[in-house]
Short mmCIF file of C-alpha atoms in Angstrom, two decimals:
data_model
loop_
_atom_site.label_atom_id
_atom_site.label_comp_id
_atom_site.label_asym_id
_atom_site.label_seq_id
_atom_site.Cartn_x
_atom_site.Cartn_y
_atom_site.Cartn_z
CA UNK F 581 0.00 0.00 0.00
CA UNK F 582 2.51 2.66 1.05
CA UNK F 583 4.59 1.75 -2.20
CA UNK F 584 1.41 2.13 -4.38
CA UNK F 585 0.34 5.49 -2.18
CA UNK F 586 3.99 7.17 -3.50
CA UNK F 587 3.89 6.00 -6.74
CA UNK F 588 0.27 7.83 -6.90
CA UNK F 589 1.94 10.96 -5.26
CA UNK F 590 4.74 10.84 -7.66
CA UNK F 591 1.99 10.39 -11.37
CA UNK F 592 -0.45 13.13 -10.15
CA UNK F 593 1.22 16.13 -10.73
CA UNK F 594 2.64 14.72 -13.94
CA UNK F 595 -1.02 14.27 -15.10
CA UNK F 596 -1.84 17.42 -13.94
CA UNK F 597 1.27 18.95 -15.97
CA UNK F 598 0.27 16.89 -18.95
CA UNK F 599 -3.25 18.13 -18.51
CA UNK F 600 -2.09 21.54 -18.38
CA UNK F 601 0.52 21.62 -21.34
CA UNK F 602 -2.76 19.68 -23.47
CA UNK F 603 -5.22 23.16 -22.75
CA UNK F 604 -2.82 25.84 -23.95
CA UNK F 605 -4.34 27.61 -26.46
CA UNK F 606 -3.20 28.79 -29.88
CA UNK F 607 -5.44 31.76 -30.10
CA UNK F 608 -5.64 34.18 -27.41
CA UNK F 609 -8.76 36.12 -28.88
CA UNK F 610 -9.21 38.73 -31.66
CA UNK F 611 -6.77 41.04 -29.83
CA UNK F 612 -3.49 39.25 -30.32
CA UNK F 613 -4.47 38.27 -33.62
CA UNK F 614 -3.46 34.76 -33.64
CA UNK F 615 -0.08 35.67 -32.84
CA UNK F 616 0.06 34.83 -29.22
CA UNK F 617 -0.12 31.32 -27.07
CA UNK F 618 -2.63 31.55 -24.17
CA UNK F 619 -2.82 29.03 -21.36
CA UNK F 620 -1.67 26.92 -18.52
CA UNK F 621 1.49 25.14 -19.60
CA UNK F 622 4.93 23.89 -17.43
CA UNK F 623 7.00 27.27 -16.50
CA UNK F 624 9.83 28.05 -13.60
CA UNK F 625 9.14 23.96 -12.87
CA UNK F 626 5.23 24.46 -12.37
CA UNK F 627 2.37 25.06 -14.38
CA UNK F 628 1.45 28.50 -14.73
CA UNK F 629 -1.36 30.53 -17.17
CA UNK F 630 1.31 32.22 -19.87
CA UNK F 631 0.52 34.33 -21.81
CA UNK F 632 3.21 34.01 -24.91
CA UNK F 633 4.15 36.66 -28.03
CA UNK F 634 7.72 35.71 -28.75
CA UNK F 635 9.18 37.22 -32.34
CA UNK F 636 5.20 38.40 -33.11
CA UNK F 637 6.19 41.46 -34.71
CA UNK F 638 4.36 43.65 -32.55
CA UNK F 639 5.26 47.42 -33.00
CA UNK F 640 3.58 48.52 -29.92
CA UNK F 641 2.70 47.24 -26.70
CA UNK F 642 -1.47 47.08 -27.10
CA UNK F 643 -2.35 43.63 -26.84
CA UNK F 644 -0.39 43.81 -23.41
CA UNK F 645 -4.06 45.39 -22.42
CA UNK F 646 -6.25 42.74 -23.24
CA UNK F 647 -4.49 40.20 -21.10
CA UNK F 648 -6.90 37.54 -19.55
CA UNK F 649 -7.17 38.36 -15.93
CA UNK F 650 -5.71 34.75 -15.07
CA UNK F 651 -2.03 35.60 -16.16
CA UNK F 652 0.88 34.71 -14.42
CA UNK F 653 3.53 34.21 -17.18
CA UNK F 654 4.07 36.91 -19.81
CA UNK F 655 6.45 36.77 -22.58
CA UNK F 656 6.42 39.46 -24.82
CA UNK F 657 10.19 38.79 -26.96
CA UNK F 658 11.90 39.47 -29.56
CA UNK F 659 9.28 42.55 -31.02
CA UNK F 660 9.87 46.54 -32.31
CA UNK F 661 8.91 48.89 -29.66
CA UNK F 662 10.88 51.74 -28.77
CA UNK F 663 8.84 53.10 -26.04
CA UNK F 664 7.00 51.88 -23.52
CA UNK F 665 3.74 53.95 -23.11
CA UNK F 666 1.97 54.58 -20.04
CA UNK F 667 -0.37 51.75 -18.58
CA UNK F 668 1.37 49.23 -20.40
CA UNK F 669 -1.33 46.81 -18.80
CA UNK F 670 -4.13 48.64 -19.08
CA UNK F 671 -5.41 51.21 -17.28
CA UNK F 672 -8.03 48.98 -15.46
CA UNK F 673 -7.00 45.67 -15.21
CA UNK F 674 -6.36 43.93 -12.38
CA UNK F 675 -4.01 41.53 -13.14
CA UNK F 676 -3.54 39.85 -9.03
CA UNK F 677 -2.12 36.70 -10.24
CA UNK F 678 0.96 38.15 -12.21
CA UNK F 679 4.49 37.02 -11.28
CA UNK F 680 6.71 36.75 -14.25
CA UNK F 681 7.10 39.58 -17.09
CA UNK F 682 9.67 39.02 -19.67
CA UNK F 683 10.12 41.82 -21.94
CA UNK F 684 13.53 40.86 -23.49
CA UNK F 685 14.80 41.90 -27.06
CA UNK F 686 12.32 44.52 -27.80
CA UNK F 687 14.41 47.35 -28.88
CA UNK F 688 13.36 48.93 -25.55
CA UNK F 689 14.78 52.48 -25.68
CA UNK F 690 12.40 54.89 -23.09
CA UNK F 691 10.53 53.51 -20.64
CA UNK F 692 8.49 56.67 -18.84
CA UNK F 693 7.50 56.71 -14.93
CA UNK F 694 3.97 55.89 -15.37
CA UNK F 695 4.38 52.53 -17.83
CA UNK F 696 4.29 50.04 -15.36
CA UNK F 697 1.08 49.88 -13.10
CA UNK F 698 -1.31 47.28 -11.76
CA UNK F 699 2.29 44.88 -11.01
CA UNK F 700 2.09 44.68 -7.53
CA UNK F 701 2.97 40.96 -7.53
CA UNK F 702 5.50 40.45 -9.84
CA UNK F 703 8.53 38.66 -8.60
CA UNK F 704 10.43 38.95 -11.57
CA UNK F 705 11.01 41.38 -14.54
CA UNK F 706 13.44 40.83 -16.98
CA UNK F 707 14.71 43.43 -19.55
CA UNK F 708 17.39 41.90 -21.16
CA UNK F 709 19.33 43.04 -24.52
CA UNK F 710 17.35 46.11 -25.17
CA UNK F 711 18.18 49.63 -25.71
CA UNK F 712 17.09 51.17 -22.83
CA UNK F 713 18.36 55.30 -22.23
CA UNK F 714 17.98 56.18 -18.32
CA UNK F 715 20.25 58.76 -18.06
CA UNK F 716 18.64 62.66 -18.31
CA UNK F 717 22.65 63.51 -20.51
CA UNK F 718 21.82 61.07 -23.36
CA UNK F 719 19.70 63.49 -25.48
CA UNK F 720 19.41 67.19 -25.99
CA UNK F 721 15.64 67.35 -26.71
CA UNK F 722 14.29 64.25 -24.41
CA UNK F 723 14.93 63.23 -20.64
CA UNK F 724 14.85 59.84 -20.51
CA UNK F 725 15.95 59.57 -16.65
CA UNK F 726 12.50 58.26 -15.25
CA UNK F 727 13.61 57.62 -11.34
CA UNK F 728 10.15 56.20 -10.63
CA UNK F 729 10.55 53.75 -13.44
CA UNK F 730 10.55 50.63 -10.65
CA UNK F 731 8.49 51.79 -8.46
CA UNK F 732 5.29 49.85 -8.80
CA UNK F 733 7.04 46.78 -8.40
CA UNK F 734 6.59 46.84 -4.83
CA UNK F 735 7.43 42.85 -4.03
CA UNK F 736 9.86 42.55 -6.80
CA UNK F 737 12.49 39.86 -6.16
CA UNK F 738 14.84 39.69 -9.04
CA UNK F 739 15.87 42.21 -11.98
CA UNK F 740 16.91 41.60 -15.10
CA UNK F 741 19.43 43.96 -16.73
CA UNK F 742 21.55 41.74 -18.68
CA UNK F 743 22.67 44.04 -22.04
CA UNK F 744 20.00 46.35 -21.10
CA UNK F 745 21.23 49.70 -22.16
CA UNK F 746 22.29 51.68 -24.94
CA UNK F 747 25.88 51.70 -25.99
CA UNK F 748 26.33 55.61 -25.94
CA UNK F 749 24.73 55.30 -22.18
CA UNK F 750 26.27 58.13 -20.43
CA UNK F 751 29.53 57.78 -18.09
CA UNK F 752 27.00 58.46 -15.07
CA UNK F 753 25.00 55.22 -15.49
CA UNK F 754 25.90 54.33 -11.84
CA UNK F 755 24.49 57.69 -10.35
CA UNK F 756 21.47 57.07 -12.67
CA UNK F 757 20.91 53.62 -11.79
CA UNK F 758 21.27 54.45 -8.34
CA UNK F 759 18.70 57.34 -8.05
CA UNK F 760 16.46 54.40 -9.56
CA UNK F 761 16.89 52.44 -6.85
CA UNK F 762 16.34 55.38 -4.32
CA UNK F 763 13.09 56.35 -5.70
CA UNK F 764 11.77 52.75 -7.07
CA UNK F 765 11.66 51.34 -3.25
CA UNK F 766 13.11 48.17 -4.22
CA UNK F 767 13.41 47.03 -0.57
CA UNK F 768 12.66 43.29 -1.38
CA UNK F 769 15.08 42.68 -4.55
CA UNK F 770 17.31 39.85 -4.24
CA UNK F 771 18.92 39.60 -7.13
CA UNK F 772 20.35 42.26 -9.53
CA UNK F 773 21.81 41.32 -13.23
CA UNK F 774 23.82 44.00 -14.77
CA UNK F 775 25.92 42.14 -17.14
CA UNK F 776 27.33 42.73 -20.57
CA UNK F 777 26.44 46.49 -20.05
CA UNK F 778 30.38 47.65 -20.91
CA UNK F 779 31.17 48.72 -17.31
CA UNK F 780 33.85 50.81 -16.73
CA UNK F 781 33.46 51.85 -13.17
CA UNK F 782 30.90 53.11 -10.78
CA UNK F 783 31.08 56.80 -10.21
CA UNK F 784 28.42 56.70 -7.64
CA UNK F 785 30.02 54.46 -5.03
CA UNK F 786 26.50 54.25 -3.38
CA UNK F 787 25.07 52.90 -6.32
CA UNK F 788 23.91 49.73 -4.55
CA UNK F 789 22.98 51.02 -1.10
CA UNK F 790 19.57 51.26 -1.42
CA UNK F 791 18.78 47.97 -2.03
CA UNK F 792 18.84 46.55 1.66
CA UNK F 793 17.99 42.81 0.78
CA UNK F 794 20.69 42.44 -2.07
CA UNK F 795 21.63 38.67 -2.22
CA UNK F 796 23.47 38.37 -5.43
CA UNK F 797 25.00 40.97 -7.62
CA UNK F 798 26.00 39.85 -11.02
CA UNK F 799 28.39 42.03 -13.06
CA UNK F 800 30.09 39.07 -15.14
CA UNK F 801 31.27 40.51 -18.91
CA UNK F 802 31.60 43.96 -18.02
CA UNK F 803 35.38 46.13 -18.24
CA UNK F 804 35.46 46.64 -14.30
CA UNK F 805 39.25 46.57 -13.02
CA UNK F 806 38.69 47.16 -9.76
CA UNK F 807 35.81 46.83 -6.79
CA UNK F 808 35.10 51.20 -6.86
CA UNK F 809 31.97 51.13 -5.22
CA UNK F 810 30.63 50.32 -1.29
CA UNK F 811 29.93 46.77 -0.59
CA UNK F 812 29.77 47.17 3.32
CA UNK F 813 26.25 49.19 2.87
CA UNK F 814 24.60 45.27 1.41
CA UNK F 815 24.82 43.36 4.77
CA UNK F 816 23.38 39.87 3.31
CA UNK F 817 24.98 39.86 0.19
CA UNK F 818 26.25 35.82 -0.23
CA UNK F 819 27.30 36.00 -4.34
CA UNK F 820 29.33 38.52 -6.06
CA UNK F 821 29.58 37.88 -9.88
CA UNK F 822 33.06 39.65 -11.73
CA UNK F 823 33.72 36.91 -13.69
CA UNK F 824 35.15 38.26 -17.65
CA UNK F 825 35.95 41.76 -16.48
CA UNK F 826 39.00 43.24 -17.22
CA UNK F 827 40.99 42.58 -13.59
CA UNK F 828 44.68 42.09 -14.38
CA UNK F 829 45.11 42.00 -10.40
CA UNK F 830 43.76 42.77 -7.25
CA UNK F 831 44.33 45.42 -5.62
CA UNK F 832 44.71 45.04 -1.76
CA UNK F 833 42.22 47.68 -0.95
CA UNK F 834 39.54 45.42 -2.39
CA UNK F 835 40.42 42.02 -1.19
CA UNK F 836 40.13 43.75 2.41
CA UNK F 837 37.01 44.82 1.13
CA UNK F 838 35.66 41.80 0.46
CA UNK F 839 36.94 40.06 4.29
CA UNK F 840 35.15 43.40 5.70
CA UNK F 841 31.84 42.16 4.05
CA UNK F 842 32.29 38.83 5.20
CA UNK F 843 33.41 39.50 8.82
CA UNK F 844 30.51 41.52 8.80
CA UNK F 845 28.13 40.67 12.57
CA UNK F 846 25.13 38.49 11.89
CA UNK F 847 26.40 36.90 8.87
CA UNK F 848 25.41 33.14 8.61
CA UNK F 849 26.09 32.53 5.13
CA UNK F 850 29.40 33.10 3.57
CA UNK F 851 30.15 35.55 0.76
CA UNK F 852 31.20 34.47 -2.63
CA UNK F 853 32.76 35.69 -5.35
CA UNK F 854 33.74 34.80 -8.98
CA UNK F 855 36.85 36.18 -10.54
CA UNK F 856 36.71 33.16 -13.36
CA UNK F 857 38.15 34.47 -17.06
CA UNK F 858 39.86 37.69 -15.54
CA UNK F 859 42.93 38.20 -17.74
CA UNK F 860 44.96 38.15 -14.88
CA UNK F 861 49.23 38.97 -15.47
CA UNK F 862 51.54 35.98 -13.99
CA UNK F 863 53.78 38.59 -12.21
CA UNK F 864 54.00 40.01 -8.58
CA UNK F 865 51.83 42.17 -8.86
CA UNK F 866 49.13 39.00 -8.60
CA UNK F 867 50.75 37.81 -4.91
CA UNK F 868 47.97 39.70 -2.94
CA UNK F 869 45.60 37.66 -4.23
CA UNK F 870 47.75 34.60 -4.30
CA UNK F 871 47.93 35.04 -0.59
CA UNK F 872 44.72 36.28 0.11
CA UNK F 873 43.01 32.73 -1.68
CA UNK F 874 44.91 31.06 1.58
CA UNK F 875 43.94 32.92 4.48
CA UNK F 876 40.22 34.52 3.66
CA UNK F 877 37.00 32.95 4.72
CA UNK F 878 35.71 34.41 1.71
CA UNK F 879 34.41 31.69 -0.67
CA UNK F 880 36.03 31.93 -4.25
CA UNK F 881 34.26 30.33 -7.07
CA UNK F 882 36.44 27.95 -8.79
CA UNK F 883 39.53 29.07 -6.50
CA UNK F 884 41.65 26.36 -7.85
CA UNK F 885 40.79 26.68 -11.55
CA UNK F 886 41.70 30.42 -11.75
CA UNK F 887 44.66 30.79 -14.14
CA UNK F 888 46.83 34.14 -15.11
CA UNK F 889 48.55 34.63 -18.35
CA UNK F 890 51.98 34.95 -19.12
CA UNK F 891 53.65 36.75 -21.61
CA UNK F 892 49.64 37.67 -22.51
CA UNK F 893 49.47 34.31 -24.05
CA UNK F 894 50.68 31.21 -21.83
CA UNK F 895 47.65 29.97 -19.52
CA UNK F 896 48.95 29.35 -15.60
CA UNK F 897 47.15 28.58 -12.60
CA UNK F 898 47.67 30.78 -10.12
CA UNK F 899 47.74 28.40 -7.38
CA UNK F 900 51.01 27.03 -8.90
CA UNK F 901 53.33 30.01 -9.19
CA UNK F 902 56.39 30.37 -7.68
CA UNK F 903 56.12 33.64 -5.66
CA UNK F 904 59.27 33.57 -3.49
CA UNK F 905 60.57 36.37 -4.96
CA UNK F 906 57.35 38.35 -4.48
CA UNK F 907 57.53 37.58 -0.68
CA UNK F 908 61.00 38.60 -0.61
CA UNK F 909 59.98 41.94 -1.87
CA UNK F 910 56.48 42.23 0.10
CA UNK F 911 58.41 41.75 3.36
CA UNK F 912 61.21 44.23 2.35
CA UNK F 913 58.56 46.50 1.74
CA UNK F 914 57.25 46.45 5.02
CA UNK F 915 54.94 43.54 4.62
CA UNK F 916 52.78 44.88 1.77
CA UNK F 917 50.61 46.92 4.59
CA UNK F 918 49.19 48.99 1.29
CA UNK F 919 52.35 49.54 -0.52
CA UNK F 920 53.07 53.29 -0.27
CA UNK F 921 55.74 52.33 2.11
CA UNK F 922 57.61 50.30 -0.42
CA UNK F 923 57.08 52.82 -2.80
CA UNK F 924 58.30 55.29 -0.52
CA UNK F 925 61.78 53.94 0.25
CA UNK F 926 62.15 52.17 -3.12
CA UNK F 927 61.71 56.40 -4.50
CA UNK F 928 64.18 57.84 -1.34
CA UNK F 929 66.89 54.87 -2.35
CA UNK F 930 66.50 56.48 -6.04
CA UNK F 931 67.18 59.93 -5.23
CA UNK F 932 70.00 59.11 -3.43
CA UNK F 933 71.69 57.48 -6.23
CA UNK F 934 71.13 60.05 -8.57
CA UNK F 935 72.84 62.59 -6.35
CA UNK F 936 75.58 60.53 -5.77
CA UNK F 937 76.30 59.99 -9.41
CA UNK F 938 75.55 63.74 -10.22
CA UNK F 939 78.21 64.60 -7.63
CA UNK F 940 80.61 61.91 -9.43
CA UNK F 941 80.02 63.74 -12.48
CA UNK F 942 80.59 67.32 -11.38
CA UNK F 943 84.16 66.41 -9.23
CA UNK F 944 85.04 64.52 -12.71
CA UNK F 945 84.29 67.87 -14.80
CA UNK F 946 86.34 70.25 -12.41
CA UNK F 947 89.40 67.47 -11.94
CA UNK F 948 89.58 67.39 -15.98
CA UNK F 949 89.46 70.87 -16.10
CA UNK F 950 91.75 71.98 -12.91
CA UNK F 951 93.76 73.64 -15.48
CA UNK F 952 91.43 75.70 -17.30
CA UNK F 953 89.67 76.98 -14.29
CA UNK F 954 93.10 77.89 -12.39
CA UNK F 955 93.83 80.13 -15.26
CA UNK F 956 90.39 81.68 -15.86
CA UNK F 957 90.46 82.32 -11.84
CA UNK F 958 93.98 82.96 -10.95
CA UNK F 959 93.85 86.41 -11.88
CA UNK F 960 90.70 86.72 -10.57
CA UNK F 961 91.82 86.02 -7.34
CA UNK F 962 95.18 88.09 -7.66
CA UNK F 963 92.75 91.06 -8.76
CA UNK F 964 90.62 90.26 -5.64
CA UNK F 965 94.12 90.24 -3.22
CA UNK F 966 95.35 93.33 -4.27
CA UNK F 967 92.05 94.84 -3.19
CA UNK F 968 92.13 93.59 0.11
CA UNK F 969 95.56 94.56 0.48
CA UNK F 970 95.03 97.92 -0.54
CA UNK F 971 92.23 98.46 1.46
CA UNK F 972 94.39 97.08 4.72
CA UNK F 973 97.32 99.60 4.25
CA UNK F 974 94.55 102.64 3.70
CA UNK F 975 92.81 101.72 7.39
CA UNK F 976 96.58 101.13 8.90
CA UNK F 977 97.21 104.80 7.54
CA UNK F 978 93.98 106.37 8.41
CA UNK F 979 94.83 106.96 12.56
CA UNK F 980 97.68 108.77 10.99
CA UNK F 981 96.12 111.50 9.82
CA UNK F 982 94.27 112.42 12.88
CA UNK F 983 97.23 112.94 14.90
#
């Protein structure tokens, strides 16, 4: 009995899938003009109503307003629109059940303040490889820096971002982003993807402080060469994503960065991070890290399997270099607290020799020319002793003439 009871437990939700995946419909009404899939079907590893216009050739967003009121799923990929009017949903609808919104490839380039409404369940919205413009710089006739662009999303979870903007985004896409994130309230997002956005740096070092439930950060295939922005301000982050960036080291700054976050009170998970496919430089320059992989509590992603290059083109894992002399010069330096102080005396020891040798050089000049200068001088000096001498016998003689 209790072997038939679990193999009952185990076919019933594969009927029910199978059930599900046999209703979807083809045609979603007049609306979507046959171009859309409607219906409960197997999604995220459940079965969800979806709600389906992938590569439709939609050039604006209206069918988006006739969606049945059962939704949970919608996919709305690989379509023409540039801008994302208000009440993308529909002014009325009340769509309770909606969790999921995919709106990738779309040539996406504005979306305004008031396009997103009647979302107050959605867990996750994903924007990927569109052409979105948040930045108030990027054109001289249109603002396209919409701060409240987010904020409807009131129990949003996770944030897709991947290839998201344009390519001529301004520099100050991290103070942009960030006064997003101020005004959007995303107090329950978990996970942020910003990748393949052509990173540089964040000028805003805040950019991620207002987003107090931050889990995982994912900033893979991006140009970052450094960590330039706070970390301390995300007290549960657990995954940290730089993996294909353009790090050719690390500097020391930023691995203590990373052991603050992880030392951090009330932390019970432990922070990761993922420096896979850096283009890291087999040379000392690399021993920070080398040493830091030893001694942090800091979990790194494929620790082992990291490799630097040498010579730009010979593949070495790090884990395997031979970094005695790199100690040697660490500890001479003080013990690498920073490296200014190694700089320091390396730049004193420098100057030294240089005035050493430019003394050599100007005792050489006057030995090989001793001769020259004594007879350019000589009669300067005679000249000078005759003065002197003069002027001695005048004050011997002057008492004599007041006797």
């Amino acid at each position: 009995m209790a072997e038939l009871r679990r193999i009952r437990t185990m076919l019933v939700p594969l009927l029910i899938a199978l059930l599900a995946t046999l209703t979807v419909a083809d045609d979603c009404g007049r609306d979507f003009q046959g171009k859309c899939s409607c219906g409960f079907q197997m999604y995220n590893y459940r079965t969800q109503y979806v709600v389906n216009c992938t590569n439709t050739g939609f050039r604006d967003t209206l069918v988006l307003e006739r969606l049945p009121l059962q939704t949970e799923v919608v996919i709305f990929n690989g379509n023409y629109v540039k801008e994302l009017p208000w009440n993308v949903f529909g002014a009325l609808n009340d769509l309770a059940n909606l969790t999921i919104v995919d709106m990738s490839n779309n040539h996406i380039h504005e979306i305004r303040g008031k396009s997103y409404h009647h979302v107050p369940n959605v867990r996750r919205l994903i924007l990927n490889h569109n052409n979105l413009s948040i930045s108030r710089y990027d054109d001289e006739e249109f603002n396209h820096h919409h701060p409240r662009v987010f904020s409807n999303f009131i129990n949003l979870q996770e944030l897709h971002l991947t290839n998201a903007f344009a390519d001529n985004t301004s520099a100050e896409l991290s103070a942009d982003l960030h006064d997003i994130f101020v005004n959007s309230n995303l107090t329950k997002l978990v996970k942020l993807h910003l990748e393949q956005n052509e990173i540089v740096q964040f000028n805003d070092k805040r950019v991620f402080c207002d987003l107090p439930s931050l889990l995982d950060l994912h900033l893979g295939d991006n140009l970052l060469t450094e960590l330039n922005f706070n970390l301390s301000c995300m007290p549960r982050l657990r995954f940290l994503d730089l993996e294909r960036n353009r790090f050719e080291s690390v500097r020391v700054q930023d691995l203590n960065l990373l052991d603050t976050v992880q030392a951090q009170p009330g932390r019970t998970i432990p922070l990761t991070v993922d420096f896979t496919y850096n283009p890291f430089v087999c040379d000392c320059g690399l021993y920070p890290l080398f040493d830091w992989l030893d001694r942090t509590n800091v979990t790194v992603r494929n620790r082992d399997g990291l490799v630097c290059l040498r010579n730009r083109q010979v593949r070495e894992p790090i884990r395997t270099l031979n970094v005695g002399r790199c100690r040697k010069q660490v500890a001479s330096s003080g013990g690498g607290s920073g490296g200014a102080t190694g700089h320091t005396t390396t730049l004193v020891f420098v100057l030294v020799c240089l005035s050493c040798v430019l003394l050599a050089l100007v005792g050489g000049l006057l030995y090989v020319s001793k001769d020259k200068l004594r007879g350019v001088l000589t009669p300067v000096v005679d000249s000078v002793s005759k003065k002197v001498h003069y002027t001695t016998i005048k004050d011997e003689e002057a008492p004599e003439q007041y006797v």
